[in-house]
CSV table of N, CA and C in Angstrom, one decimal:
chain,number,residue,atom,x,y,z
A,1,MET,N,-28.0,-42.0,-45.4
A,1,MET,CA,-26.6,-42.1,-44.5
A,1,MET,C,-26.2,-40.4,-44.2
A,2,ARG,N,-26.7,-39.4,-44.8
A,2,ARG,CA,-25.5,-38.4,-43.6
A,2,ARG,C,-26.8,-38.2,-42.8
A,3,VAL,N,-27.7,-38.5,-42.7
A,3,VAL,CA,-28.4,-38.1,-41.3
A,3,VAL,C,-27.9,-39.1,-40.4
A,4,VAL,N,-27.7,-40.2,-40.5
A,4,VAL,CA,-27.2,-41.7,-40.0
A,4,VAL,C,-25.8,-40.7,-39.1
A,5,SER,N,-25.2,-40.1,-40.1
A,5,SER,CA,-23.7,-39.8,-39.4
A,5,SER,C,-23.5,-38.8,-38.9
A,6,LEU,N,-24.5,-37.8,-38.8
A,6,LEU,CA,-24.8,-36.2,-38.1
A,6,LEU,C,-25.7,-36.6,-36.7
A,7,LEU,N,-26.3,-37.8,-36.6
A,7,LEU,CA,-26.7,-38.0,-35.6
A,7,LEU,C,-25.4,-39.1,-35.0
A,8,LEU,N,-25.2,-39.8,-35.6
A,8,LEU,CA,-24.2,-40.6,-34.5
A,8,LEU,C,-23.1,-39.2,-33.8
A,9,LEU,N,-22.8,-38.6,-34.8
A,9,LEU,CA,-21.7,-37.6,-34.8
A,9,LEU,C,-21.7,-36.7,-33.3
A,10,ALA,N,-23.3,-36.9,-33.3
A,10,ALA,CA,-23.9,-35.2,-32.0
A,10,ALA,C,-23.6,-36.5,-30.5
A,11,ALA,N,-24.4,-37.6,-30.9
A,11,ALA,CA,-24.1,-39.3,-29.8
A,11,ALA,C,-22.6,-38.7,-29.6
A,12,LEU,N,-22.0,-38.8,-30.3
A,12,LEU,CA,-20.7,-39.0,-29.2
A,12,LEU,C,-20.3,-37.9,-29.1
A,13,ALA,N,-20.5,-36.5,-29.3
A,13,ALA,CA,-19.7,-35.5,-28.5
A,13,ALA,C,-20.8,-35.3,-27.3
A,14,ALA,N,-21.9,-35.5,-27.1
A,14,ALA,CA,-22.7,-36.2,-26.0
A,14,ALA,C,-22.3,-36.7,-25.2
A,15,CYS,N,-21.4,-37.6,-25.7
A,15,CYS,CA,-20.3,-39.1,-24.6
A,15,CYS,C,-19.5,-38.8,-24.4
A,16,THR,N,-18.5,-37.7,-24.7
A,16,THR,CA,-17.4,-36.6,-24.3
A,16,THR,C,-17.5,-36.7,-23.2
A,17,PRO,N,-15.8,-36.4,-22.4
A,17,PRO,CA,-16.1,-35.9,-20.7
A,17,PRO,C,-15.9,-34.5,-21.2
A,18,GLY,N,-16.2,-33.7,-20.1
A,18,GLY,CA,-16.2,-32.0,-20.3
A,18,GLY,C,-17.3,-31.2,-21.4
A,19,ALA,N,-17.5,-32.0,-22.0
A,19,ALA,CA,-18.6,-31.2,-23.2
A,19,ALA,C,-20.0,-30.8,-22.1
A,20,PRO,N,-20.3,-30.1,-22.6
A,20,PRO,CA,-21.5,-29.0,-21.9
A,20,PRO,C,-22.3,-30.2,-22.5
A,21,SER,N,-23.3,-30.3,-21.4
A,21,SER,CA,-24.5,-31.1,-20.8
A,21,SER,C,-25.6,-30.0,-22.2
A,22,ALA,N,-26.5,-30.9,-22.0
A,22,ALA,CA,-27.6,-30.1,-23.6
A,22,ALA,C,-28.3,-29.2,-22.6
A,23,GLY,N,-28.6,-28.8,-21.6
A,23,GLY,CA,-29.5,-28.1,-21.1
A,23,GLY,C,-28.3,-26.9,-20.8
A,24,SER,N,-27.0,-27.2,-21.0
A,24,SER,CA,-26.1,-25.2,-20.5
A,24,SER,C,-26.1,-24.7,-22.0
A,25,THR,N,-26.2,-23.3,-20.8
A,25,THR,CA,-26.1,-22.2,-21.8
A,25,THR,C,-25.0,-21.6,-22.2
A,26,GLY,N,-23.9,-22.4,-21.5
A,26,GLY,CA,-22.8,-21.9,-21.8
A,26,GLY,C,-22.1,-20.2,-21.4
A,27,ALA,N,-23.2,-19.6,-20.0
A,27,ALA,CA,-22.7,-18.9,-20.1
A,27,ALA,C,-21.8,-18.7,-19.3
A,28,ALA,N,-20.9,-17.9,-19.1
A,28,ALA,CA,-19.7,-17.4,-18.0
A,28,ALA,C,-20.3,-17.2,-16.8
A,29,ALA,N,-19.9,-17.7,-15.1
A,29,ALA,CA,-20.0,-17.3,-14.3
A,29,ALA,C,-20.3,-15.4,-13.9
A,30,ALA,N,-20.9,-15.5,-13.4
A,30,ALA,CA,-20.5,-13.9,-12.9
A,30,ALA,C,-19.0,-13.6,-12.1
A,31,THR,N,-18.9,-12.5,-12.7
A,31,THR,CA,-17.8,-11.3,-11.8
A,31,THR,C,-18.4,-10.8,-10.7
A,32,THR,N,-17.6,-10.6,-9.3
A,32,THR,CA,-18.2,-9.3,-8.4
A,32,THR,C,-16.7,-9.0,-8.9
A,33,THR,N,-17.2,-7.6,-8.6
A,33,THR,CA,-15.8,-6.4,-8.4
A,33,THR,C,-16.0,-6.0,-6.8
A,34,ILE,N,-14.7,-5.9,-6.1
A,34,ILE,CA,-14.0,-5.5,-4.7
A,34,ILE,C,-13.3,-4.4,-5.5
A,35,ASP,N,-14.0,-3.0,-4.8
A,35,ASP,CA,-12.8,-1.9,-5.3
A,35,ASP,C,-12.2,-1.7,-3.8
A,36,VAL,N,-10.6,-1.3,-4.3
A,36,VAL,CA,-10.3,-1.7,-2.8
A,36,VAL,C,-9.3,0.4,-3.1
A,37,SER,N,-9.9,0.8,-1.5
A,37,SER,CA,-9.4,2.2,-1.4
A,37,SER,C,-9.7,2.6,-0.3
A,38,LEU,N,-8.3,2.7,0.3
A,38,LEU,CA,-7.8,3.4,1.5
A,38,LEU,C,-8.3,5.0,2.3
A,39,THR,N,-7.8,5.9,1.1
A,39,THR,CA,-8.7,7.1,0.9
A,39,THR,C,-9.9,7.2,1.1
A,40,SER,N,-10.9,6.2,0.8
A,40,SER,CA,-12.8,6.8,0.5
A,40,SER,C,-13.4,5.9,1.7
A,41,SER,N,-12.4,5.1,2.4
A,41,SER,CA,-13.0,4.1,3.0
A,41,SER,C,-13.7,4.4,4.7
A,42,VAL,N,-14.6,4.3,5.1
A,42,VAL,CA,-15.3,4.4,6.0
A,42,VAL,C,-14.9,3.2,7.4
A,43,VAL,N,-13.9,3.0,7.8
A,43,VAL,CA,-14.3,1.8,9.4
A,43,VAL,C,-15.8,1.6,9.4
A,44,THR,N,-15.9,0.3,9.8
A,44,THR,CA,-17.5,-0.6,10.3
A,44,THR,C,-17.3,-1.3,10.7
A,45,ALA,N,-17.7,-1.3,11.7
A,45,ALA,CA,-17.9,-2.8,12.3
A,45,ALA,C,-19.1,-3.9,11.7
A,46,THR,N,-18.5,-5.1,12.1
A,46,THR,CA,-19.1,-6.2,11.4
A,46,THR,C,-18.9,-7.4,12.3
A,47,ALA,N,-19.7,-8.6,12.0
A,47,ALA,CA,-19.7,-9.6,12.6
A,47,ALA,C,-18.3,-10.1,12.9
A,48,TYR,N,-17.3,-10.0,11.6
A,48,TYR,CA,-15.8,-10.7,12.2
A,48,TYR,C,-14.6,-9.0,12.7
A,49,GLY,N,-15.6,-8.4,13.4
A,49,GLY,CA,-14.2,-7.6,13.7
A,49,GLY,C,-14.7,-6.5,12.3
A,50,SER,N,-13.7,-4.5,13.1
A,50,SER,CA,-13.8,-3.5,12.5
A,50,SER,C,-13.5,-4.2,10.5
A,51,ALA,N,-13.6,-3.3,9.8
A,51,ALA,CA,-13.3,-3.7,8.7
A,51,ALA,C,-13.7,-2.2,7.8
A,52,GLY,N,-12.9,-2.1,6.5
A,52,GLY,CA,-12.6,-0.9,5.8
A,52,GLY,C,-11.8,-1.0,4.8
A,53,GLY,N,-11.8,0.1,4.1
A,53,GLY,CA,-10.5,-0.2,2.6
A,53,GLY,C,-10.9,-0.7,1.4
A,54,PHE,N,-11.8,-1.6,1.5
A,54,PHE,CA,-12.9,-2.1,0.6
A,54,PHE,C,-14.6,-2.1,0.3
A,55,SER,N,-14.3,-2.3,-0.8
A,55,SER,CA,-15.8,-1.6,-0.6
A,55,SER,C,-16.8,-2.7,-1.8
A,56,PRO,N,-18.1,-3.1,-1.5
A,56,PRO,CA,-18.2,-3.0,-0.5
A,56,PRO,C,-17.2,-4.1,1.1
A,57,GLN,N,-17.7,-3.6,2.3
A,57,GLN,CA,-16.8,-4.5,2.8
A,57,GLN,C,-17.0,-5.8,3.7
A,58,VAL,N,-18.0,-6.3,2.9
A,58,VAL,CA,-19.1,-7.7,3.1
A,58,VAL,C,-19.5,-8.2,1.8
A,59,THR,N,-18.6,-8.7,1.2
A,59,THR,CA,-19.9,-9.2,-0.6
A,59,THR,C,-20.2,-10.7,-0.2
A,60,THR,N,-21.8,-10.6,-0.5
A,60,THR,CA,-22.4,-11.8,-0.5
A,60,THR,C,-22.4,-12.1,-1.8
A,61,VAL,N,-21.7,-13.3,-1.9
A,61,VAL,CA,-21.8,-14.4,-3.5
A,61,VAL,C,-22.3,-15.5,-3.7
A,62,PRO,N,-23.0,-16.3,-4.8
A,62,PRO,CA,-22.9,-17.7,-4.6
A,62,PRO,C,-22.1,-18.6,-5.3
A,63,VAL,N,-22.2,-19.6,-5.0
A,63,VAL,CA,-20.7,-20.5,-5.1
A,63,VAL,C,-20.8,-20.1,-7.3
A,64,GLY,N,-19.2,-20.4,-7.4
A,64,GLY,CA,-19.3,-20.0,-8.8
A,64,GLY,C,-19.1,-19.0,-9.3
A,65,THR,N,-19.0,-17.7,-8.6
A,65,THR,CA,-19.2,-16.7,-8.7
A,65,THR,C,-17.6,-16.0,-8.7
A,66,THR,N,-16.5,-15.4,-9.9
A,66,THR,CA,-15.4,-14.7,-9.3
A,66,THR,C,-15.3,-13.9,-9.0
A,67,ILE,N,-14.5,-13.4,-8.5
A,67,ILE,CA,-14.2,-12.5,-7.3
A,67,ILE,C,-12.7,-11.7,-8.3
A,68,ARG,N,-13.0,-10.3,-8.2
A,68,ARG,CA,-11.6,-9.2,-9.0
A,68,ARG,C,-11.7,-8.2,-8.0
A,69,PHE,N,-10.1,-7.9,-7.3
A,69,PHE,CA,-10.4,-6.7,-6.2
A,69,PHE,C,-9.1,-5.1,-7.3
A,70,VAL,N,-10.2,-4.5,-7.3
A,70,VAL,CA,-9.5,-3.5,-8.5
A,70,VAL,C,-9.1,-2.1,-7.5
A,71,ASN,N,-7.9,-1.4,-7.8
A,71,ASN,CA,-7.1,-0.8,-7.1
A,71,ASN,C,-7.3,0.9,-7.6
A,72,ILE,N,-8.4,1.2,-6.5
A,72,ILE,CA,-8.8,2.1,-7.2
A,72,ILE,C,-8.2,3.6,-6.2
A,73,ASP,N,-7.0,3.5,-5.5
A,73,ASP,CA,-6.6,4.4,-4.6
A,73,ASP,C,-5.0,4.7,-5.7
A,74,SER,N,-4.4,5.4,-5.1
A,74,SER,CA,-3.1,6.1,-5.9
A,74,SER,C,-1.8,5.3,-5.4
A,75,PHE,N,-2.1,4.1,-4.3
A,75,PHE,CA,-0.6,3.7,-3.9
A,75,PHE,C,-1.6,1.8,-3.9
A,76,ALA,N,0.3,1.5,-3.9
A,76,ALA,CA,0.1,-0.3,-3.9
A,76,ALA,C,-1.2,-0.9,-2.1
A,77,HIS,N,-1.8,-1.7,-3.0
A,77,HIS,CA,-2.5,-3.0,-1.8
A,77,HIS,C,-2.5,-4.4,-2.0
A,78,THR,N,-2.7,-5.0,-0.8
A,78,THR,CA,-2.9,-6.3,-1.6
A,78,THR,C,-4.6,-6.8,-0.5
A,79,ALA,N,-5.0,-7.8,-1.1
A,79,ALA,CA,-6.1,-8.5,-0.3
A,79,ALA,C,-5.6,-9.9,-0.1
A,80,THR,N,-5.4,-10.3,1.0
A,80,THR,CA,-4.8,-11.9,1.2
A,80,THR,C,-5.6,-12.1,2.4
A,81,SER,N,-5.8,-13.7,2.1
A,81,SER,CA,-6.8,-14.5,3.2
A,81,SER,C,-6.2,-14.5,4.4
A,82,ILE,N,-7.0,-14.2,5.4
A,82,ILE,CA,-6.7,-14.5,6.6
A,82,ILE,C,-7.5,-15.9,6.8
A,83,SER,N,-6.9,-16.8,7.7
A,83,SER,CA,-7.7,-18.0,8.7
A,83,SER,C,-8.4,-17.6,9.4
A,84,GLY,N,-9.5,-18.1,10.1
A,84,GLY,CA,-9.8,-17.9,11.1
A,84,GLY,C,-12.1,-16.9,11.4
A,85,ALA,N,-12.4,-17.2,12.2
A,85,ALA,CA,-13.9,-17.0,12.2
A,85,ALA,C,-13.8,-14.7,12.6
A,86,THR,N,-12.6,-14.6,12.8
A,86,THR,CA,-12.8,-13.2,13.3
A,86,THR,C,-11.5,-12.8,12.8
A,87,PHE,N,-10.7,-11.0,12.3
A,87,PHE,CA,-10.0,-10.4,12.3
A,87,PHE,C,-9.1,-10.8,13.3
A,88,PRO,N,-8.3,-11.1,13.4
A,88,PRO,CA,-6.7,-10.9,14.1
A,88,PRO,C,-6.8,-9.8,14.5
A,89,ALA,N,-5.8,-9.4,16.3
A,89,ALA,CA,-6.0,-7.9,16.9
A,89,ALA,C,-4.6,-7.0,16.1
A,90,SER,N,-3.8,-8.1,15.1
A,90,SER,CA,-2.4,-7.5,14.7
A,90,SER,C,-2.4,-8.2,13.3
A,91,SER,N,-1.7,-7.6,12.3
A,91,SER,CA,-1.6,-8.7,11.4
A,91,SER,C,-1.2,-9.9,10.9
A,92,PRO,N,-1.7,-10.7,11.0
A,92,PRO,CA,-1.2,-12.4,10.1
A,92,PRO,C,-0.5,-12.2,9.1
A,93,PHE,N,-0.4,-11.1,8.6
A,93,PHE,CA,0.9,-11.6,7.4
A,93,PHE,C,2.6,-11.5,7.4
A,94,SER,N,3.1,-12.0,6.3
A,94,SER,CA,4.1,-11.9,6.3
A,94,SER,C,4.8,-11.4,4.9
A,95,ALA,N,6.3,-11.4,4.6
A,95,ALA,CA,6.3,-11.1,3.0
A,95,ALA,C,5.8,-11.9,2.2
A,96,SER,N,5.7,-13.1,2.1
A,96,SER,CA,4.6,-14.0,1.6
A,96,SER,C,3.5,-13.0,0.7
A,97,ALA,N,3.0,-12.5,1.8
A,97,ALA,CA,1.7,-12.0,1.0
A,97,ALA,C,2.0,-10.8,0.1
A,98,LEU,N,3.0,-10.7,-0.6
A,98,LEU,CA,3.6,-9.5,-1.8
A,98,LEU,C,3.5,-10.6,-2.5
A,99,GLN,N,3.6,-12.1,-3.0
A,99,GLN,CA,3.9,-12.5,-4.2
A,99,GLN,C,2.6,-13.1,-4.7
A,100,LEU,N,2.1,-13.1,-5.3
A,100,LEU,CA,0.6,-13.7,-6.3
A,100,LEU,C,0.5,-15.0,-6.1
A,101,PHE,N,-0.9,-15.2,-5.3
A,101,PHE,CA,-1.2,-16.7,-4.6
A,101,PHE,C,-2.1,-17.4,-5.0
A,102,GLY,N,-2.8,-18.3,-5.5
A,102,GLY,CA,-4.4,-18.8,-5.4
A,102,GLY,C,-5.2,-18.6,-6.3
A,103,ASN,N,-6.4,-19.3,-6.6
A,103,ASN,CA,-7.1,-18.9,-7.9
A,103,ASN,C,-8.3,-19.2,-7.5
A,104,THR,N,-8.8,-19.4,-5.6
A,104,THR,CA,-9.8,-20.0,-5.4
A,104,THR,C,-9.9,-19.5,-4.0
A,105,LEU,N,-11.4,-19.4,-3.2
A,105,LEU,CA,-11.2,-18.9,-2.0
A,105,LEU,C,-10.8,-19.6,-0.9
A,106,SER,N,-11.4,-21.1,-1.6
A,106,SER,CA,-11.1,-21.8,0.0
A,106,SER,C,-10.0,-22.3,-0.1
A,107,GLY,N,-9.0,-22.1,-0.9
A,107,GLY,CA,-7.3,-22.5,-0.8
A,107,GLY,C,-6.3,-21.5,-0.5
A,108,GLY,N,-6.6,-20.5,-0.3
A,108,GLY,CA,-6.1,-19.3,0.0
A,108,GLY,C,-5.8,-18.8,-1.0
A,109,PHE,N,-5.4,-17.3,-0.5
A,109,PHE,CA,-5.1,-16.1,-2.0
A,109,PHE,C,-4.0,-14.7,-1.3
A,110,THR,N,-3.3,-14.8,-2.3
A,110,THR,CA,-3.4,-13.2,-2.2
A,110,THR,C,-2.9,-12.3,-3.5
A,111,SER,N,-3.4,-11.7,-3.2
A,111,SER,CA,-3.7,-10.3,-4.7
A,111,SER,C,-1.4,-10.0,-5.0
A,112,GLY,N,-0.9,-10.4,-4.0
A,112,GLY,CA,0.2,-10.0,-4.3
A,112,GLY,C,0.0,-8.4,-4.0
A,113,ALA,N,1.1,-6.8,-4.2
A,113,ALA,CA,1.0,-6.1,-4.5
A,113,ALA,C,-0.1,-5.5,-5.8
A,114,ILE,N,-1.1,-4.8,-5.7
A,114,ILE,CA,-1.9,-4.6,-6.6
A,114,ILE,C,-2.1,-3.2,-7.1
A,115,ALA,N,-0.7,-2.7,-8.0
A,115,ALA,CA,-0.9,-1.2,-8.1
A,115,ALA,C,-1.4,-0.3,-8.2
A,116,ALA,N,-1.6,1.2,-8.0
A,116,ALA,CA,-2.6,1.9,-8.2
A,116,ALA,C,-3.1,1.8,-9.8
A,117,GLY,N,-4.4,1.7,-9.6
A,117,GLY,CA,-5.0,1.3,-11.0
A,117,GLY,C,-5.2,0.1,-11.5
A,118,ALA,N,-4.3,-0.9,-11.0
A,118,ALA,CA,-4.6,-2.2,-11.4
A,118,ALA,C,-5.4,-2.7,-11.1
A,119,SER,N,-5.3,-4.0,-11.6
A,119,SER,CA,-6.6,-5.3,-10.5
A,119,SER,C,-5.9,-6.8,-10.3
A,120,SER,N,-6.6,-7.8,-9.5
A,120,SER,CA,-6.2,-8.4,-9.1
A,120,SER,C,-6.2,-9.5,-10.2
A,121,GLN,N,-5.2,-10.9,-9.8
A,121,GLN,CA,-6.1,-12.0,-10.7
A,121,GLN,C,-7.6,-12.8,-10.1
A,122,THR,N,-8.5,-12.9,-11.1
A,122,THR,CA,-9.6,-13.4,-10.5
A,122,THR,C,-9.8,-14.9,-9.5
A,123,LEU,N,-10.6,-14.7,-8.6
A,123,LEU,CA,-11.0,-16.3,-7.6
A,123,LEU,C,-11.8,-16.7,-7.3
A,124,LEU,N,-11.9,-17.7,-7.4
A,124,LEU,CA,-13.2,-18.4,-7.9
A,124,LEU,C,-14.0,-18.8,-6.3
A,125,ALA,N,-15.2,-18.3,-6.4
A,125,ALA,CA,-15.9,-18.7,-4.6
A,125,ALA,C,-16.0,-20.0,-5.2
A,126,ASP,N,-15.7,-20.9,-4.7
A,126,ASP,CA,-15.5,-22.4,-5.1
A,126,ASP,C,-16.3,-23.1,-4.2
A,127,ALA,N,-16.4,-22.8,-2.7
A,127,ALA,CA,-17.3,-23.3,-1.7
A,127,ALA,C,-17.8,-22.6,-0.6
A,128,PRO,N,-19.2,-22.9,-0.1
A,128,PRO,CA,-19.8,-22.1,0.8
A,128,PRO,C,-18.7,-21.9,1.9
A,129,GLY,N,-19.1,-20.7,2.8
A,129,GLY,CA,-18.3,-20.4,3.5
A,129,GLY,C,-18.1,-19.0,3.6
A,130,THR,N,-17.3,-18.3,4.7
A,130,THR,CA,-17.3,-17.1,4.9
A,130,THR,C,-15.5,-16.9,5.5
A,131,TYR,N,-14.7,-16.0,4.0
A,131,TYR,CA,-12.7,-15.7,3.8
A,131,TYR,C,-13.3,-14.0,4.0
A,132,LEU,N,-12.0,-14.1,5.3
A,132,LEU,CA,-11.9,-12.6,5.3
A,132,LEU,C,-10.4,-13.0,4.7
A,133,TYR,N,-10.3,-11.4,4.3
A,133,TYR,CA,-8.9,-11.2,4.1
A,133,TYR,C,-8.8,-9.8,4.3
A,134,GLY,N,-7.5,-8.9,4.2
A,134,GLY,CA,-6.9,-7.9,4.6
A,134,GLY,C,-5.8,-7.4,4.1
A,135,CYS,N,-5.3,-6.3,4.0
A,135,CYS,CA,-4.2,-5.6,3.1
A,135,CYS,C,-2.9,-5.9,3.9
A,136,PHE,N,-1.6,-6.6,2.9
A,136,PHE,CA,-0.4,-6.7,3.4
A,136,PHE,C,-0.1,-5.0,4.6
A,137,PHE,N,-0.5,-3.8,3.8
A,137,PHE,CA,0.0,-2.8,4.1
A,137,PHE,C,-0.3,-1.7,5.0
A,138,HIS,N,-1.5,-2.3,5.2
A,138,HIS,CA,-2.1,-1.4,5.9
A,138,HIS,C,-3.8,-2.0,6.7
A,139,TYR,N,-3.0,-3.5,7.0
A,139,TYR,CA,-4.1,-4.4,7.9
A,139,TYR,C,-4.3,-3.7,9.1
A,140,GLY,N,-3.5,-2.2,10.3
A,140,GLY,CA,-4.1,-1.9,11.5
A,140,GLY,C,-4.9,-0.9,11.0
A,141,ALA,N,-5.1,-0.3,9.5
A,141,ALA,CA,-6.1,1.0,9.5
A,141,ALA,C,-7.4,1.0,9.7
A,142,PRO,N,-8.2,0.0,10.1
A,142,PRO,CA,-8.0,-1.5,9.4
A,142,PRO,C,-8.2,-1.7,8.0
A,143,MET,N,-7.8,-2.2,7.3
A,143,MET,CA,-8.0,-2.4,6.2
A,143,MET,C,-8.1,-3.7,6.0
A,144,ARG,N,-9.7,-4.3,5.7
A,144,ARG,CA,-10.0,-5.5,6.1
A,144,ARG,C,-11.1,-6.1,5.4
A,145,GLY,N,-11.7,-6.9,5.0
A,145,GLY,CA,-13.2,-7.4,4.8
A,145,GLY,C,-13.4,-8.7,4.6
A,146,ALA,N,-14.4,-9.7,3.9
A,146,ALA,CA,-15.0,-10.5,4.1
A,146,ALA,C,-15.9,-11.2,2.7
A,147,ILE,N,-15.8,-12.1,2.5
A,147,ILE,CA,-16.2,-12.8,1.5
A,147,ILE,C,-17.6,-13.4,1.8
A,148,VAL,N,-19.1,-13.4,1.4
A,148,VAL,CA,-19.8,-15.0,2.3
A,148,VAL,C,-20.5,-15.3,1.0
A,149,VAL,N,-19.6,-17.2,0.3
A,149,VAL,CA,-20.3,-17.8,-0.3
A,149,VAL,C,-21.3,-18.6,0.2
A,150,HIS,N,-22.5,-19.1,-0.6
A,150,HIS,CA,-23.6,-18.7,-0.4
A,150,HIS,C,-23.9,-19.9,-1.5
């Protein structure tokens, strides 16, 4: 009777919505860190326009990766999404870039002002594509980067 009860319990758990599959390892998605530093940056020409202030300037990750921006400078920055296939010539940002928003790349995001030594929220690379972003304060420097999700 005890064996039958355990088998029944295991079968019910396997049918529970949201339960891990039998092949699931339960391993968390990898997190990729992008360093934010205008002072240690070198401007580079990319397929999207001039980039700098983020390292790496173009980050390539698989779907499911989480991204975190870490400010290693001594002053505030943002990491704010930009729509389009290339960096606009002038800043596309409004003051709303200073308010934390979003948790996926495809939904748009802004880290808000990341203080010196602090880090952003994590962002999920949820769909394939190229996601451009820049800093509200230093866009013209040019403080811009891209995340390519495959």
